[in-house]
Short mmCIF file of C-alpha atoms in Angstrom, two decimals:
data_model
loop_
_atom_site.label_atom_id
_atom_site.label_comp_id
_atom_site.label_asym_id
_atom_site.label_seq_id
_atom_site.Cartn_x
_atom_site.Cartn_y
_atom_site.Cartn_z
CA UNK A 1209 20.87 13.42 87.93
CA UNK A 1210 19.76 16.75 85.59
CA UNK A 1211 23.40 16.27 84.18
CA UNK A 1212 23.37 12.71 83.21
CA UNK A 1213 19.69 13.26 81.66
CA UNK A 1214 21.40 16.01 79.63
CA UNK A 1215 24.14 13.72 78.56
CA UNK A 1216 21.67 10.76 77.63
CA UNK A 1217 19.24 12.81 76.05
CA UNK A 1218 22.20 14.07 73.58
CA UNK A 1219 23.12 11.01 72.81
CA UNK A 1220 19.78 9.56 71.89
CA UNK A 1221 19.88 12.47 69.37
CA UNK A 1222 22.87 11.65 67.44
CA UNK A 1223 21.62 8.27 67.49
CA UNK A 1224 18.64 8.83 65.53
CA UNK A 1225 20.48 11.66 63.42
CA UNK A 1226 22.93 8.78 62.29
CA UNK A 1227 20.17 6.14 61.65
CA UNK A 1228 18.36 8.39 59.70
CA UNK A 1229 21.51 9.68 57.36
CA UNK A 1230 22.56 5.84 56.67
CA UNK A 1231 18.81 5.32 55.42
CA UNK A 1232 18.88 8.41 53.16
CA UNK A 1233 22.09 7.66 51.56
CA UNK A 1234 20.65 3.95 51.25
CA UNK A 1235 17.51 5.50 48.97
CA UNK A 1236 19.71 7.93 47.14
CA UNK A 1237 21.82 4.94 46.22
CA UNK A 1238 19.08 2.92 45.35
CA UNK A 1239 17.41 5.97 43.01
CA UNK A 1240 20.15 6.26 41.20
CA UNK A 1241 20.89 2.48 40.79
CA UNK A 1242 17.92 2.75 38.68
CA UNK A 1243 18.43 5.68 37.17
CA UNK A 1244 21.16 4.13 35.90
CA UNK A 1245 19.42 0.69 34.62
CA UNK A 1246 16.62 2.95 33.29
CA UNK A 1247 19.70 4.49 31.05
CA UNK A 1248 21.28 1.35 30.04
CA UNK A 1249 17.90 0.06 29.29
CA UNK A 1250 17.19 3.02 26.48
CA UNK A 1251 20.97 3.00 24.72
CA UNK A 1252 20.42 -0.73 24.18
CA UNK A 1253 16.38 -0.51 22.65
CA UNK A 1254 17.44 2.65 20.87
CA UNK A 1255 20.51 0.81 19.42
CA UNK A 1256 18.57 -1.89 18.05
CA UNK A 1257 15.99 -0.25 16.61
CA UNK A 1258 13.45 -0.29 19.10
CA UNK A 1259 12.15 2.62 19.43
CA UNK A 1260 11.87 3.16 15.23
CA UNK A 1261 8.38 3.98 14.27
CA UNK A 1262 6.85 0.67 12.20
CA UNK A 1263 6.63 2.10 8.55
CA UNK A 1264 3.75 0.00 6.95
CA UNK A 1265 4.03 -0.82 3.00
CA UNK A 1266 1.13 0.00 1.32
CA UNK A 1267 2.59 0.36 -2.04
CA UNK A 1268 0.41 -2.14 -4.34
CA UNK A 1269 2.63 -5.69 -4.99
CA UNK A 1270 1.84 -7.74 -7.92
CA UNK A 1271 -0.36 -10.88 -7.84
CA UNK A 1272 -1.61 -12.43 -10.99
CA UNK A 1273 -0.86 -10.90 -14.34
CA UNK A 1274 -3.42 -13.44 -15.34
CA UNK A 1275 -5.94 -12.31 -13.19
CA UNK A 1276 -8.33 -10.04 -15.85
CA UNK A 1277 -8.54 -13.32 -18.01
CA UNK A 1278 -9.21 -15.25 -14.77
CA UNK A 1279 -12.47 -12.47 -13.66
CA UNK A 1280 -13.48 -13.07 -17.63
CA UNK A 1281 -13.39 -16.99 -17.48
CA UNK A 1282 -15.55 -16.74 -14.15
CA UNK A 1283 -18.28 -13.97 -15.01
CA UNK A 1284 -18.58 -15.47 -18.21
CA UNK A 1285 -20.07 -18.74 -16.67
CA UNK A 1286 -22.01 -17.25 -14.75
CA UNK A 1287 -23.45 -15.02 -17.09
CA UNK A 1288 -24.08 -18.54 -18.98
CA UNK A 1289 -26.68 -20.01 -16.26
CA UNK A 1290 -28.16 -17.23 -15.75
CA UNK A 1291 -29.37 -16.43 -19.60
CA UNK A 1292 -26.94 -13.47 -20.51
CA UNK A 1293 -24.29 -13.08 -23.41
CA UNK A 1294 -21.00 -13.41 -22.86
CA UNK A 1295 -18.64 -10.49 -22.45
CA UNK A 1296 -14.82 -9.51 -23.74
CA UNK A 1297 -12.09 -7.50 -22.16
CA UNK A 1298 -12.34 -4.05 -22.82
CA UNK A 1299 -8.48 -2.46 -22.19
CA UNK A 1300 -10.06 0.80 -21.18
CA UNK A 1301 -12.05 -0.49 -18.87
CA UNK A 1302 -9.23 -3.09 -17.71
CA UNK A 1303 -6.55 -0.17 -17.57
CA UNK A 1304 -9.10 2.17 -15.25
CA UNK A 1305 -9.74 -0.95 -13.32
CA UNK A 1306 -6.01 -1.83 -11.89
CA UNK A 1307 -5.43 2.08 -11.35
CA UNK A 1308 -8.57 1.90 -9.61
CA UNK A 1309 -7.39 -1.39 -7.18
CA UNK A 1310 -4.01 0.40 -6.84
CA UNK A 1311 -5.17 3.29 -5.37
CA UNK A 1312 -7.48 1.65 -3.21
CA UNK A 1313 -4.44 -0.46 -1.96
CA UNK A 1314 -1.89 2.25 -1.22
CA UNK A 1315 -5.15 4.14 0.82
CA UNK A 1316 -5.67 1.35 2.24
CA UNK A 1317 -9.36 2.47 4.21
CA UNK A 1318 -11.47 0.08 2.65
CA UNK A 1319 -13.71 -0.22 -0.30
CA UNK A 1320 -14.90 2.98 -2.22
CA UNK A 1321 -16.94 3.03 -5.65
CA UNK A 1322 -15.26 6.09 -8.29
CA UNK A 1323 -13.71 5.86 -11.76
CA UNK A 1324 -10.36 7.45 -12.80
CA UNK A 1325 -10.88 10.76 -14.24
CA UNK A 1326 -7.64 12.17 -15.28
CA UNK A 1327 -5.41 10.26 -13.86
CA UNK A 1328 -7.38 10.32 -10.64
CA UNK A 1329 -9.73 8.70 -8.40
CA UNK A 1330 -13.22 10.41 -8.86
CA UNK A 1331 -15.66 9.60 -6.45
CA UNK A 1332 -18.22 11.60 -8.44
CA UNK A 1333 -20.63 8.88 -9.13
CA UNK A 1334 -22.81 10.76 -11.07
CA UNK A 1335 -20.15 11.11 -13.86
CA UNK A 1336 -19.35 7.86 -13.67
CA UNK A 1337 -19.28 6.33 -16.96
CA UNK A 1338 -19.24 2.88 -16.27
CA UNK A 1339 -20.98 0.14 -13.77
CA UNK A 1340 -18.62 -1.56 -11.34
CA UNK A 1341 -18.15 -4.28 -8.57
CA UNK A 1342 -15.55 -4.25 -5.65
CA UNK A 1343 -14.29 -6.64 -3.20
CA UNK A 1344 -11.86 -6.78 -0.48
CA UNK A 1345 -9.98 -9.52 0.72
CA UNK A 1346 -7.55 -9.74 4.27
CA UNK A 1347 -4.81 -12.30 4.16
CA UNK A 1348 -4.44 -14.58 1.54
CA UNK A 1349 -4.56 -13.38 -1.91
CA UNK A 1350 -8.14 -13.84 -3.84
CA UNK A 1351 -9.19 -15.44 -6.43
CA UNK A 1352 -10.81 -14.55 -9.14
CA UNK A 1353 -13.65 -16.99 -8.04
CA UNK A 1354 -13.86 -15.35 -4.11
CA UNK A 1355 -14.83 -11.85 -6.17
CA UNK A 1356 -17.06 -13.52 -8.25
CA UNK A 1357 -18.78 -16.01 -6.01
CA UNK A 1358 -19.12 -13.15 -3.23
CA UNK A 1359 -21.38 -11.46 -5.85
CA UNK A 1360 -23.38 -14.26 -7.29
CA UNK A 1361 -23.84 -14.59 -3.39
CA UNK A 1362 -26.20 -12.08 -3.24
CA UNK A 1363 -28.76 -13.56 -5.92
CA UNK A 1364 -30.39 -15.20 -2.53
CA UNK A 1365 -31.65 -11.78 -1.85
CA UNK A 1366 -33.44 -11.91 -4.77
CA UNK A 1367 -37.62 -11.98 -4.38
CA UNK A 1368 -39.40 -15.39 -5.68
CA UNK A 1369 -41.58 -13.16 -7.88
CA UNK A 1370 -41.07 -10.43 -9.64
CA UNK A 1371 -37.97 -8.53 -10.71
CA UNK A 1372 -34.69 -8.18 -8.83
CA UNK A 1373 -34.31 -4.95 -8.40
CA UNK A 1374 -30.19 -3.65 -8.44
CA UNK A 1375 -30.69 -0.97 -5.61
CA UNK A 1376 -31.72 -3.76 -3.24
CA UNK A 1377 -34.63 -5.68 -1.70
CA UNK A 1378 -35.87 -5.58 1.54
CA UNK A 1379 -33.06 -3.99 3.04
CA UNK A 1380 -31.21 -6.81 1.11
CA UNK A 1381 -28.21 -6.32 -0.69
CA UNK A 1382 -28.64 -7.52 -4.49
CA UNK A 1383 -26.36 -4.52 -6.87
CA UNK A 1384 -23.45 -6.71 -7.21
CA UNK A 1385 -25.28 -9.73 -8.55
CA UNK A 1386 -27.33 -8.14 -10.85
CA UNK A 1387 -24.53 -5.82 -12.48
CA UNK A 1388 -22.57 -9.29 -12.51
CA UNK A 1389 -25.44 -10.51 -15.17
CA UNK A 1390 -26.81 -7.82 -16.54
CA UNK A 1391 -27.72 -8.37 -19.94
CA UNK A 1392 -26.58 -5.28 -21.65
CA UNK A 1393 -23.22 -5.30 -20.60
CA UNK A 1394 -20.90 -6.78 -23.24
CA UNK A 1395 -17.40 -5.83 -22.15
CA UNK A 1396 -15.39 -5.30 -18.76
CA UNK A 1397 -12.19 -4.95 -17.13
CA UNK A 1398 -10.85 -6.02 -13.92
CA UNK A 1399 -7.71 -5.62 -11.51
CA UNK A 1400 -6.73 -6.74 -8.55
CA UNK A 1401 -3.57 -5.12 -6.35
CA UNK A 1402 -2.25 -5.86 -2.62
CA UNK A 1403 -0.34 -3.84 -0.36
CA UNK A 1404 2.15 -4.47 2.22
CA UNK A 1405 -0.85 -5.15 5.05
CA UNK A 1406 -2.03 -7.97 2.88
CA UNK A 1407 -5.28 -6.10 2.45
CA UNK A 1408 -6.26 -6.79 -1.37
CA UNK A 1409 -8.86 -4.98 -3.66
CA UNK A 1410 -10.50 -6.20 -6.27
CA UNK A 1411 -12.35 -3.94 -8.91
CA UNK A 1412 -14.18 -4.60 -11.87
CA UNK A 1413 -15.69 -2.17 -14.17
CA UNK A 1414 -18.57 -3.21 -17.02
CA UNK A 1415 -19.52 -0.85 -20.04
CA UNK A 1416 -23.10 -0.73 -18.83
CA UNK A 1417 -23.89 -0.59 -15.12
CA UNK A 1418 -27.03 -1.09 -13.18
CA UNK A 1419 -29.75 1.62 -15.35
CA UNK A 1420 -32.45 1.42 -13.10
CA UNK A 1421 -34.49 2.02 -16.10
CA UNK A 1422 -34.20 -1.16 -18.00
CA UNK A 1423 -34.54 -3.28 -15.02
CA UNK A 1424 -36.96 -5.89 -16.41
CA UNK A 1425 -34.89 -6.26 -19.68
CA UNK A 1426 -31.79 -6.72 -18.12
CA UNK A 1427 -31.97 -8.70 -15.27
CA UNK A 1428 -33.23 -12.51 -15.47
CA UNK A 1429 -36.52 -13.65 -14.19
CA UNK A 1430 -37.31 -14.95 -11.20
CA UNK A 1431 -37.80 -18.17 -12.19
CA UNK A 1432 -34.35 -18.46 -13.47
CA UNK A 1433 -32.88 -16.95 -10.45
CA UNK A 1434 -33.81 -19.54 -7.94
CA UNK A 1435 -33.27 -22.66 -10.50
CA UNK A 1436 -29.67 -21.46 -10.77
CA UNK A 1437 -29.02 -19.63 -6.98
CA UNK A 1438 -27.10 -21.58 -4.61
CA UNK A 1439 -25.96 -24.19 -7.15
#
């Protein structure tokens, strides 16, 4: 009987030593089946370009060659209702402007008040020798109306009584309005560029910005605000 236990016993072993080898070879098999698809997988995205890093075009495309005449046409009529002069293209001032709107295009990080110094972008305000209104548009290309209508916006943040102050009211938002008809200004320049990301930047520079010391004689009444605001 002690023999036969022996012999059974060793066979159970081999059994399970078999079983065991068969189900490792299986997994090894399997691992390197997809090792193998894993491989395949990378030649054919890296073949077609898909693991190329997305290069983004932010070099500033033309829109309207038209577009400074456009910004004129549309400040000046608003300028009209609300009691100031009309103004003229100054080259200058429309030559700083597109440099301006290109650069803010191919940085593409938003909007950012400066003038171009040099052949640069200056954000050094306080040398800055000329008023100016941004805007910023996602998409579809602006008009010259969005830009202007997006300031004249801001006349509703103007106080019933009183004057309209440029650096704001309330907490309220008014600078872009009030440079837009501010009475001394007589000339401006504006440009528009768009980059690859269809961001696009407006800018528009005037000869005489926002002095908050001739408020009262620059800026129209009250009274004239809200009869013309809104319509």
């Amino acid at each position: 009987m002690a023999k036969n236990k022996k012999l059974f016993s060793k066979k159970y072993r081999i059994d399970i030593s078999d079983s065991t080898s068969k189900k490792t070879k299986i997994g090894i098999g399997i691992g390197i089946g997809i090792i193998v698809i894993a491989v395949v997988v990378i030649i054919i995205i890296a073949a077609t370009g898909g693991f190329k890093r997305r290069t983004i075009d932010l070099d500033p495309q033309p829109i309207d060659e038209n577009f400074s005449n456009s910004m004129l046409s549309a400040t000046n009529d608003v300028r009209e209702k609300y009691g100031a002069n009309p103004v003229t293209i100054d080259e200058k001032l429309e030559e700083d402007a597109q440099n301006i709107a290109n650069h803010l295009a191919s940085n593409n990080k938003g909007l950012q008040h400066g003038w171009w110094n040099n052949g640069k972008f200056d954000t050094n305000q306080a040398g800055m020798p000329y008023g100016q209104n941004l805007y910023m548009m996602g998409g579809q290309v602006p008009t010259a109306t969005d830009a202007v209508n997006s300031w004249l916006s801001e006349c509703a943040n103007c106080p019933s009584t009183g004057i309209c102050n440029p650096a704001g009211n309330n907490g309220k938002v008014t600078g872009h309005f009030t440079q837009l008809v501010w009475k001394g200004c007589t000339k401006i320049g504006c440009g528009v560029a768009r980059n690859g990301e269809g961001s696009s930047f407006v800018v528009c520079n005037y000869n005489e910005g926002n002095n908050l010391g001739t408020v009262e004689a620059n800026i129209p009444s009250a009274s004239i605000i809200s009869g013309q605001c809104g319509k």
